[in-house]
GROMACS .gro file of C-alpha atoms in nm:
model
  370
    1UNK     CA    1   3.736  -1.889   5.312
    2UNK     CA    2   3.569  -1.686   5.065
    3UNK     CA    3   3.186  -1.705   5.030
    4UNK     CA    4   3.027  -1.630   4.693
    5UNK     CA    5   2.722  -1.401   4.729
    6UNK     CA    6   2.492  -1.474   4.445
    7UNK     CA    7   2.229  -1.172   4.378
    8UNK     CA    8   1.882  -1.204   4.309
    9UNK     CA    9   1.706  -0.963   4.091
   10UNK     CA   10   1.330  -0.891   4.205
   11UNK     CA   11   1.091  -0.872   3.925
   12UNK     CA   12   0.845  -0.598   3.958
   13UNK     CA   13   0.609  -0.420   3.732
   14UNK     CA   14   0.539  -0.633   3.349
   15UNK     CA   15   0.799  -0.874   3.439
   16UNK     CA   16   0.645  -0.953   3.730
   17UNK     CA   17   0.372  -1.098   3.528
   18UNK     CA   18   0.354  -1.467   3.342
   19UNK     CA   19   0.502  -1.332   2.925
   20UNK     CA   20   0.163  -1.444   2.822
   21UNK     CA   21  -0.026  -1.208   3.052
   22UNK     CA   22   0.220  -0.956   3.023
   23UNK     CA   23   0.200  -0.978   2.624
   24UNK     CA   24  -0.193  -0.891   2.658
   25UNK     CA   25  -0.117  -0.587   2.894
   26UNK     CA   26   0.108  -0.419   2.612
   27UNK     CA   27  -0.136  -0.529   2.298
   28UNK     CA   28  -0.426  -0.351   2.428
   29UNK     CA   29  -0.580  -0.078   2.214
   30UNK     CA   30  -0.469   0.234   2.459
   31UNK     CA   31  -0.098   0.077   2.431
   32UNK     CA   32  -0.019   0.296   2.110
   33UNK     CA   33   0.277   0.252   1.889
   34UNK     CA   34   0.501   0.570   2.028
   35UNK     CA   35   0.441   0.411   2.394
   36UNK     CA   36   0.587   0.054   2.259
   37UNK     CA   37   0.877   0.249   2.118
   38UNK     CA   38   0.944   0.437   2.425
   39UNK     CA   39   0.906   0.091   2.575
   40UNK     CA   40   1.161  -0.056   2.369
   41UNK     CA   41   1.413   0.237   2.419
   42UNK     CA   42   1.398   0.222   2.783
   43UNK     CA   43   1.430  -0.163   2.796
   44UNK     CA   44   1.562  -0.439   2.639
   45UNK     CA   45   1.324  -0.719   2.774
   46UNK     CA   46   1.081  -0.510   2.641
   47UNK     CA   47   1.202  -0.470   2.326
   48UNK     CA   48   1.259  -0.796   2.277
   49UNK     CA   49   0.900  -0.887   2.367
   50UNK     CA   50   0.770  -0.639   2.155
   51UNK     CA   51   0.934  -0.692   1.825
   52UNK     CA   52   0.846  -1.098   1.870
   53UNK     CA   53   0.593  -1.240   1.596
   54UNK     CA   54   0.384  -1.364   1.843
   55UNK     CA   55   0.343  -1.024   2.007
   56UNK     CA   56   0.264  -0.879   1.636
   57UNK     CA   57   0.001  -1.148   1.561
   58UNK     CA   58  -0.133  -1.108   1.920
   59UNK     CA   59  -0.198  -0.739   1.851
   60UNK     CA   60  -0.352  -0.789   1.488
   61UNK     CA   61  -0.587  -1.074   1.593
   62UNK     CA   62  -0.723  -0.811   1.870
   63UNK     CA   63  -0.710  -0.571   1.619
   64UNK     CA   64  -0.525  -0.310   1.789
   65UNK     CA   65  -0.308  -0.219   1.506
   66UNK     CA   66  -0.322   0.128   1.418
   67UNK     CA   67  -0.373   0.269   1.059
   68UNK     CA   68  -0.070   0.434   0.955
   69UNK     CA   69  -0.023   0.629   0.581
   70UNK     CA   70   0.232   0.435   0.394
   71UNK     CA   71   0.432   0.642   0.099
   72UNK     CA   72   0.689   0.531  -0.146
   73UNK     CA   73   0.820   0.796  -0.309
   74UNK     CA   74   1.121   0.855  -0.523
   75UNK     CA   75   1.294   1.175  -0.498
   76UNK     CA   76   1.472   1.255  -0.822
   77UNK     CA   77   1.748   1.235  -0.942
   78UNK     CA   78   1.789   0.987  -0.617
   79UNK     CA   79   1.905   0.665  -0.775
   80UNK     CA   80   1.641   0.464  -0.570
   81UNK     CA   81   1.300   0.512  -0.457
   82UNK     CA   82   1.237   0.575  -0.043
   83UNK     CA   83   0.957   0.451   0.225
   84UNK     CA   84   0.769   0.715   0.468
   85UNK     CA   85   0.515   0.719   0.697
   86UNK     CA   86   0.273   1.004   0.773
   87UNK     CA   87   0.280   1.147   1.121
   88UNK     CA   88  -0.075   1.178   1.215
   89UNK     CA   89   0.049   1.458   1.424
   90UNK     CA   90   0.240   1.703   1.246
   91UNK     CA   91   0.103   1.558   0.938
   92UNK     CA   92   0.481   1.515   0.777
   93UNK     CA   93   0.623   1.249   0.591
   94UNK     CA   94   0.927   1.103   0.833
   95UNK     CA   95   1.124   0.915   0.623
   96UNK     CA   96   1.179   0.513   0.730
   97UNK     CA   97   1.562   0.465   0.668
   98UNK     CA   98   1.642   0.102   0.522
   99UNK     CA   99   1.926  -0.059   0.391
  100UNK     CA  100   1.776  -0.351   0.148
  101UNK     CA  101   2.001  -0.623   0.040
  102UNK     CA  102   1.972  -0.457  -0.303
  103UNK     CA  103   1.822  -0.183  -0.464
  104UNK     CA  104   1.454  -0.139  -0.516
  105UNK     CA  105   1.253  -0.121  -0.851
  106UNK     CA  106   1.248   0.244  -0.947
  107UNK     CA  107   0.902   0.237  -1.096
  108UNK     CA  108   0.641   0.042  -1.236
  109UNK     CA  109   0.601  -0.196  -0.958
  110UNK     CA  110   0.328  -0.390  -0.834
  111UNK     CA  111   0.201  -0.398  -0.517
  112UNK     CA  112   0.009  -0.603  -0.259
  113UNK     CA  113  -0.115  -0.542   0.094
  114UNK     CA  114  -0.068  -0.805   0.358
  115UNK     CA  115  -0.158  -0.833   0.691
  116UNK     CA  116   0.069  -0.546   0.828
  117UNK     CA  117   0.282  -0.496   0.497
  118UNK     CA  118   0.279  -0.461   0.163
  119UNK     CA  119   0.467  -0.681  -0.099
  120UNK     CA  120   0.653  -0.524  -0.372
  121UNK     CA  121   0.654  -0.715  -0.688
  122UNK     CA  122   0.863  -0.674  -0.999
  123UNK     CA  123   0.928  -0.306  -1.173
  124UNK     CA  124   1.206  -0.131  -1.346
  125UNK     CA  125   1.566  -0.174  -1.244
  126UNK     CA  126   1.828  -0.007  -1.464
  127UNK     CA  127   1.481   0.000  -1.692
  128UNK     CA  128   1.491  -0.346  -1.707
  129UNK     CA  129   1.190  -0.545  -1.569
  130UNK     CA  130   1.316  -0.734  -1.293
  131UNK     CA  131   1.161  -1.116  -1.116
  132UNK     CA  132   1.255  -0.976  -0.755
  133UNK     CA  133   0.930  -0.959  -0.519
  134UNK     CA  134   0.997  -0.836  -0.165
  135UNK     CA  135   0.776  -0.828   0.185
  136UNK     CA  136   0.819  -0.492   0.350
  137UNK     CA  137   0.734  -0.524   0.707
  138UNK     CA  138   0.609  -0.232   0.854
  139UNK     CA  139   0.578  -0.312   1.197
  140UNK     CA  140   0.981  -0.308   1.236
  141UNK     CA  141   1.034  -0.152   0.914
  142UNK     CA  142   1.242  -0.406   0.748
  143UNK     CA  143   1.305  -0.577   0.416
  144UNK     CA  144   1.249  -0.954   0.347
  145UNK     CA  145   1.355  -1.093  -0.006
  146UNK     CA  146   1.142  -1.335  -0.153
  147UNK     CA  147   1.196  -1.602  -0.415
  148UNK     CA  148   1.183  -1.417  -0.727
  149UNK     CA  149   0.895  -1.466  -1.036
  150UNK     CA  150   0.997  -1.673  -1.318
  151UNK     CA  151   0.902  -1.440  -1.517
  152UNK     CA  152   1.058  -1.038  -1.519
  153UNK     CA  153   0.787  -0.834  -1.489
  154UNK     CA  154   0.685  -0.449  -1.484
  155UNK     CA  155   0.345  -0.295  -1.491
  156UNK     CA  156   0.212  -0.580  -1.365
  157UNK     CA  157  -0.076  -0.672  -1.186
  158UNK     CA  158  -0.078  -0.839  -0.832
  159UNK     CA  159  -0.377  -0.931  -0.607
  160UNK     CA  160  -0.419  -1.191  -0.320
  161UNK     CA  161  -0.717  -1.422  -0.332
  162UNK     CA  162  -0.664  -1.709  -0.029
  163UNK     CA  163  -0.286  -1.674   0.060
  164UNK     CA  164  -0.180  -1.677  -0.326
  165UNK     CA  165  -0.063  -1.386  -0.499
  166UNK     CA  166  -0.159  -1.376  -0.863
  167UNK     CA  167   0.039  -1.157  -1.086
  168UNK     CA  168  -0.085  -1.058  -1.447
  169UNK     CA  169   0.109  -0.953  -1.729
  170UNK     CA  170   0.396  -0.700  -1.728
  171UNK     CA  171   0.620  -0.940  -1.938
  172UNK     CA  172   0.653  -0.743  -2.259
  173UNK     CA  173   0.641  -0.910  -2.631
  174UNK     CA  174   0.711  -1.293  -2.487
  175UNK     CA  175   0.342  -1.310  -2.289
  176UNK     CA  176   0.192  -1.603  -2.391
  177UNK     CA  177  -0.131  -1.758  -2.253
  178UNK     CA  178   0.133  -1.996  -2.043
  179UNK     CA  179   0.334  -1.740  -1.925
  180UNK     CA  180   0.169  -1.432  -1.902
  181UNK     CA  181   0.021  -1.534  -1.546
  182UNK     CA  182   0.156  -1.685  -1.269
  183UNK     CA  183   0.101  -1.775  -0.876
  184UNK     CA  184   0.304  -1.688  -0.593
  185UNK     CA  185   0.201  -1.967  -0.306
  186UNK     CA  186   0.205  -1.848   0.073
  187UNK     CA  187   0.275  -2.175   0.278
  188UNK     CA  188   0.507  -2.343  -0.005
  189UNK     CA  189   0.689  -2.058  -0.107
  190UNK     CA  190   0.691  -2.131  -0.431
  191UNK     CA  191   0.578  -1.969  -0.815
  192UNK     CA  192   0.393  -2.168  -1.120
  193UNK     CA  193   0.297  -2.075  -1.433
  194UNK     CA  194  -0.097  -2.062  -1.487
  195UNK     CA  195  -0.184  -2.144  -1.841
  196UNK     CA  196  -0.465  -1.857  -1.897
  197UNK     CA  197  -0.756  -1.922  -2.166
  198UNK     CA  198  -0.968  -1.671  -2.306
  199UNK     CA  199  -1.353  -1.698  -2.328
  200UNK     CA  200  -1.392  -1.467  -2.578
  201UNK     CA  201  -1.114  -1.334  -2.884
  202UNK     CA  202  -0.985  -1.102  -2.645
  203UNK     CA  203  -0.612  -1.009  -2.708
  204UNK     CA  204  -0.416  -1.094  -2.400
  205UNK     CA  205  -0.334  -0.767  -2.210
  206UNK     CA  206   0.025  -0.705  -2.221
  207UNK     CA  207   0.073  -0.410  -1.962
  208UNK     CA  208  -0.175  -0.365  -1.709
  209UNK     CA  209  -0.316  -0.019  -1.612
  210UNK     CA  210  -0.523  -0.061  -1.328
  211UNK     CA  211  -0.636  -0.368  -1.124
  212UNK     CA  212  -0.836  -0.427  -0.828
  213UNK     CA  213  -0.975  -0.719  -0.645
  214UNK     CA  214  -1.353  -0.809  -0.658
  215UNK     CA  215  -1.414  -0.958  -0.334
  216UNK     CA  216  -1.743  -1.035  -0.416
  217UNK     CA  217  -1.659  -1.288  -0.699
  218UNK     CA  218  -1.275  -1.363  -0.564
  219UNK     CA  219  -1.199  -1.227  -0.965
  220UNK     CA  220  -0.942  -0.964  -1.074
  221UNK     CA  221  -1.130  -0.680  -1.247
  222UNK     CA  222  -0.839  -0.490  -1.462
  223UNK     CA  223  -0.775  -0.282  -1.749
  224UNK     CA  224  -0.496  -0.304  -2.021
  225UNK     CA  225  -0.281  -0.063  -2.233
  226UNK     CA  226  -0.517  -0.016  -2.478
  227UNK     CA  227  -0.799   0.102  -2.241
  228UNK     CA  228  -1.048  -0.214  -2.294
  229UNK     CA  229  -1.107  -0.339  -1.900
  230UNK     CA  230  -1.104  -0.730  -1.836
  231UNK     CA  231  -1.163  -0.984  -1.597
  232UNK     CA  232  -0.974  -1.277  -1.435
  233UNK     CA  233  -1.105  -1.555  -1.278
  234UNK     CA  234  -0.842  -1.774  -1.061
  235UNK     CA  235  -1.116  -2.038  -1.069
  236UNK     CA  236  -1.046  -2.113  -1.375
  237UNK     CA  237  -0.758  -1.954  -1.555
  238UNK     CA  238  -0.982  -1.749  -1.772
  239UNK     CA  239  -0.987  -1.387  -1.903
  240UNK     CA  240  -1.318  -1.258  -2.045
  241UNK     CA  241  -1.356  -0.890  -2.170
  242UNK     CA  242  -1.490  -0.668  -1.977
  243UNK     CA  243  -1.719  -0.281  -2.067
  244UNK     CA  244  -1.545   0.014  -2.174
  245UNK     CA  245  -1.407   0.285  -1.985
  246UNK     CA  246  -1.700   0.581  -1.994
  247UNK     CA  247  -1.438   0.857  -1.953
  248UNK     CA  248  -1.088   0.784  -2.081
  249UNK     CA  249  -0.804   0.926  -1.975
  250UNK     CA  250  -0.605   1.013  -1.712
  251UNK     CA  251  -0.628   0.760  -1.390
  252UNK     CA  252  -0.419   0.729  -1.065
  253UNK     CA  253  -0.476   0.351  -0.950
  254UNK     CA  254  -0.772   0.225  -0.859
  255UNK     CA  255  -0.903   0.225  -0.458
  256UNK     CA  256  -1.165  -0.005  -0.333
  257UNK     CA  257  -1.373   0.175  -0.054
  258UNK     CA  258  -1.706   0.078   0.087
  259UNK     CA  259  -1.811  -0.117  -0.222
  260UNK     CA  260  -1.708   0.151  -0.502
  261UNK     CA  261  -1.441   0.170  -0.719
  262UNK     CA  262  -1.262   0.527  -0.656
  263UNK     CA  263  -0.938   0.717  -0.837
  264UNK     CA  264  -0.766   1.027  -0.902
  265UNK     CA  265  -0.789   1.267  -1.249
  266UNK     CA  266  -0.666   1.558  -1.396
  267UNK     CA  267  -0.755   1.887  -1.239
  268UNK     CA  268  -0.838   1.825  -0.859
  269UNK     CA  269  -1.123   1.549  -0.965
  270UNK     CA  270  -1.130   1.224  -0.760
  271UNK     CA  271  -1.383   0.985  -0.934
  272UNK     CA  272  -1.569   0.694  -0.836
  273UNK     CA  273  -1.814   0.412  -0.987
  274UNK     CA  274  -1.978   0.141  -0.933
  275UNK     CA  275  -1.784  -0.214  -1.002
  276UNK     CA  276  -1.804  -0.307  -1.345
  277UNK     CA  277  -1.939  -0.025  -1.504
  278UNK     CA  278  -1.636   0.180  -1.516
  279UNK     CA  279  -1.919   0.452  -1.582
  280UNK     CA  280  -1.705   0.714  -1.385
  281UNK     CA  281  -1.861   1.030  -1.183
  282UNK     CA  282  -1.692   1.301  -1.045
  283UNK     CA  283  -1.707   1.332  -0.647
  284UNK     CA  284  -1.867   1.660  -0.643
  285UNK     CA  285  -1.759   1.987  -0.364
  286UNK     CA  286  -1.390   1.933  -0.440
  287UNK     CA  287  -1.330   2.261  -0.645
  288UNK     CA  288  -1.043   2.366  -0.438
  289UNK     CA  289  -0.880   2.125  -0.582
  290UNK     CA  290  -0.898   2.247  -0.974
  291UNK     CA  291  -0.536   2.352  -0.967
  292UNK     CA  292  -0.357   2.030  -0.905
  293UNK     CA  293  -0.330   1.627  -1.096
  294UNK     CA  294  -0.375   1.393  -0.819
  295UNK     CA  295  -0.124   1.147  -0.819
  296UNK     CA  296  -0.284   0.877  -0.557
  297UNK     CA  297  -0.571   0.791  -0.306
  298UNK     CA  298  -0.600   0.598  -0.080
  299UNK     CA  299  -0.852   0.483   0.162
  300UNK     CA  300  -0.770   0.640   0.524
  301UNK     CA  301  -0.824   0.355   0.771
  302UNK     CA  302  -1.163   0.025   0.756
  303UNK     CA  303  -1.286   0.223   1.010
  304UNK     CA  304  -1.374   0.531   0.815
  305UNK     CA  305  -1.492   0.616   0.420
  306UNK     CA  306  -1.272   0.874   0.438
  307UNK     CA  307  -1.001   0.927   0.185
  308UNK     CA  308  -0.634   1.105   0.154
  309UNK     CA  309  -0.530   1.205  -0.178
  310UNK     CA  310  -0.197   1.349  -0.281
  311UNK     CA  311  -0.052   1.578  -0.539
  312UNK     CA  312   0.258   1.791  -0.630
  313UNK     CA  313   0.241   2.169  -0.607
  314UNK     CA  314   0.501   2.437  -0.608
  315UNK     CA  315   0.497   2.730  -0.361
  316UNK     CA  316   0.352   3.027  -0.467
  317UNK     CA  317   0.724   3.263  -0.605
  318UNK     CA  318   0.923   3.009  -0.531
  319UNK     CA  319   1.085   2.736  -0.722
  320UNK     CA  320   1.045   2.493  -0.399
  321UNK     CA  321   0.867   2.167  -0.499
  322UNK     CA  322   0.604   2.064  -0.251
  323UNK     CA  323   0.414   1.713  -0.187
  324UNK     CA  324   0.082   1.800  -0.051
  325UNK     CA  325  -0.217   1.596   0.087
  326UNK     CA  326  -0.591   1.611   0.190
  327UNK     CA  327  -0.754   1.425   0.401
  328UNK     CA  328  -1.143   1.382   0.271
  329UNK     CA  329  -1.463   1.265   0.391
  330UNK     CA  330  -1.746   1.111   0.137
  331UNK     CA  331  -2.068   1.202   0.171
  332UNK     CA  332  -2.375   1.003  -0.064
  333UNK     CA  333  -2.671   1.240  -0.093
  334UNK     CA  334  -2.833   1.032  -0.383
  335UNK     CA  335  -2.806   0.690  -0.510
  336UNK     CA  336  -2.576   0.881  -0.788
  337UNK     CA  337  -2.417   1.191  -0.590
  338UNK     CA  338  -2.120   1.160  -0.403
  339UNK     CA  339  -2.013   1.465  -0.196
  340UNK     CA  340  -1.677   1.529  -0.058
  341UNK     CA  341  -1.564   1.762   0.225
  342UNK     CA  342  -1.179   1.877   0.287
  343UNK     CA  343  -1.129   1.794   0.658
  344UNK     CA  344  -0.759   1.904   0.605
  345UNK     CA  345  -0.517   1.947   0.334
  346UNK     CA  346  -0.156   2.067   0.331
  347UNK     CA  347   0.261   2.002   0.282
  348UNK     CA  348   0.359   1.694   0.400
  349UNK     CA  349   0.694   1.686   0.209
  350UNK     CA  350   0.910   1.988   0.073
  351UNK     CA  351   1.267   1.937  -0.141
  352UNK     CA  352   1.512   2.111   0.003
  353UNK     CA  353   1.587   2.402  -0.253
  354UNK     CA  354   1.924   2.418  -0.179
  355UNK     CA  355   1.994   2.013  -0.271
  356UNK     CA  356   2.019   1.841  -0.634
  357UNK     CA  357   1.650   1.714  -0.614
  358UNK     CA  358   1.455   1.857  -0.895
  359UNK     CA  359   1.148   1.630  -0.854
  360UNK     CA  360   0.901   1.380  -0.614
  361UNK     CA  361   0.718   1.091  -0.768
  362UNK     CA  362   0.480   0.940  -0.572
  363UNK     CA  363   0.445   0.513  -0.638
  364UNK     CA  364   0.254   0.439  -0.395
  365UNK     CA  365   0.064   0.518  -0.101
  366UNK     CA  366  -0.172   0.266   0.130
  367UNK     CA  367  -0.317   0.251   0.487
  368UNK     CA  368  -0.136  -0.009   0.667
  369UNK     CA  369  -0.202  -0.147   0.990
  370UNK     CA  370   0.104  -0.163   1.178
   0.00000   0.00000   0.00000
């Protein structure tokens, strides 16, 4: 008679360990994210520990999420834009290859940062505005569709004020004080109209240039097409007019960092202000710059004031087309002189000369915590 030998596997190392202890181990801070994915490579119980959601709030509540540069770019004549991250090492861009159920805006998006993603909301498809919002995940670098406005939008504006997204404008010719806002609710899932008064004549805003969110007042400070700046109050559905722009022109969108309002100009500037002044100063030591229109900042990481700006450049004799970027500390020497210093600055994207690509338009670039 036959005896059936039944094998026993011995646990050892992580596995050896209760999950919830062995979750800790691999969310500590000196775990970084190439070790998890060399984790995940060489096993599948790891893997399948580390991509859970409770392992990815674990790590964000102990904060040991690392900042990562986040770039959308759209490489023409590429029918659809493209996500990449910038290795903090060889300071490329590595492109993040997706396959969305269907194809992004192309431009005029707007965009929201969450947690450890960024929603993408609205824009131009076939330039048409479209309703479709989106959650990029950027922990596992994945798409997730969301139920679309009621309203097709593009050059909107979208902030997040207490786990509900409020989108402004962007709705052409048919904006009308009932439909030219509306609320995108975290825990239901669901969009309403807001019914928007005005406290002064103000002309509702069709198109929105720039937006940011006042933390201090939980209001959305914006400007419109026309160049006149506004606020928003979710309290209660009202739009008041807000000062004039000192210096016109220009503007790459706005960046909040360490209570100042900063963006990017013609000609190498990067100015910044104080919130609701809009009385703009350049950030001074930044000459080096002259040459080039910066097409975005963004704010480097919480931990630091430091910025990274981008801009397209072609090589010196050569018809190459070149993305480059700086990274750039801020330095205030007087209550109204702000100095910046070039810590680095180089190519972090190149077109291949010998492809069809003929340009790179940068939509939008954010530190993410992933």
């Amino acid at each position: 008679m036959k005896t059936k030998m039944k094998m026993k596997t011995k646990m050892c190392g992580l596995w050896s360990l209760p999950e919830e202890v062995a979750m800790k181990c691999l969310a500590l801070p000196q775990i970084s994210r190439a070790d998890l994915a060399a984790l995940a490579i060489a096993s599948k119980e790891h893997r399948s520990l580390i991509v859970s959601p409770d392992y990815r709030l674990l790590r964000f509540q102990m904060r040991c999420l690392e900042p990562n540069i986040y770039v959308w770019l759209h490489i023409l004549p590429e029918p659809t834009p493209q996500w990449f991250i910038l290795n903090p090492v060889h300071r490329r861009l590595k492109p993040i290859h997706l396959k969305p159920d269907k194809a992004p805006p192309e431009s005029s998006s707007a965009f929201v940062l969450r947690s450890f993603g960024v929603f993408v909301i609205g824009g131009l498809v076939n330039g048409k505005p479209t309703s479709d919002v989106s959650f990029f995940d950027c922990f596992d670098h994945t798409w997730h569709p969301l139920p679309p406005m009621k309203m097709p939008r593009a050059s909107a504006s979208a902030n997040m004020i207490n786990r509900k997204m409020y989108v402004l404008g962007g709705c052409g010719d048919v904006a009308d004080s009932s439909n030219w806002a509306e609320v995108f609710d975290l825990d239901t899932q669901t969009w309403e109209f807001l019914s928007v008064t005005s406290s002064t004549t103000m002309k509702i805003p069709l198109s929105i240039q720039q937006s940011v969110l006042m933390r201090q007042k939980n209001e959305v400070y914006a400007v419109g097409e026309d160049g006149q700046s506004f606020s928003f109050s979710p309290s209660d559905k009202s739009i008041s007019n807000g000062v004039a722009d000192s210096k016109p022109g220009y503007r790459t969108e706005w960046c909040w960092i360490g209570g100042f309002l900063f963006c990017g100009s013609t000609r190498g500037k990067i100015l910044w202000c104080s919130p609701y002044e809009l009385n703009w100063t350049e950030v001074k030591g930044l000459d080096e710059l002259s040459e080039y229109d910066i097409s975005q900042i963004c704010r480097k990481s919480e931990k630091t004031k430091n910025i990274v700006a981008f801009w397209n450049s072609s090589s010196l004799g050569s018809d190459t087309l070149e993305l480059w970027s700086a990274e750039i500390s801020l330095e205030l020497r007087h209550p109204h002189e702000l100095w910046g210093k070039i810590e680095w600055s180089g190519p972090v994207f190149k077109l291949d000369p010998l492809s069809h690509s003929y340009g790179i338009k940068l939509l939008y670039a954010a530190s993410i915590y992933a």
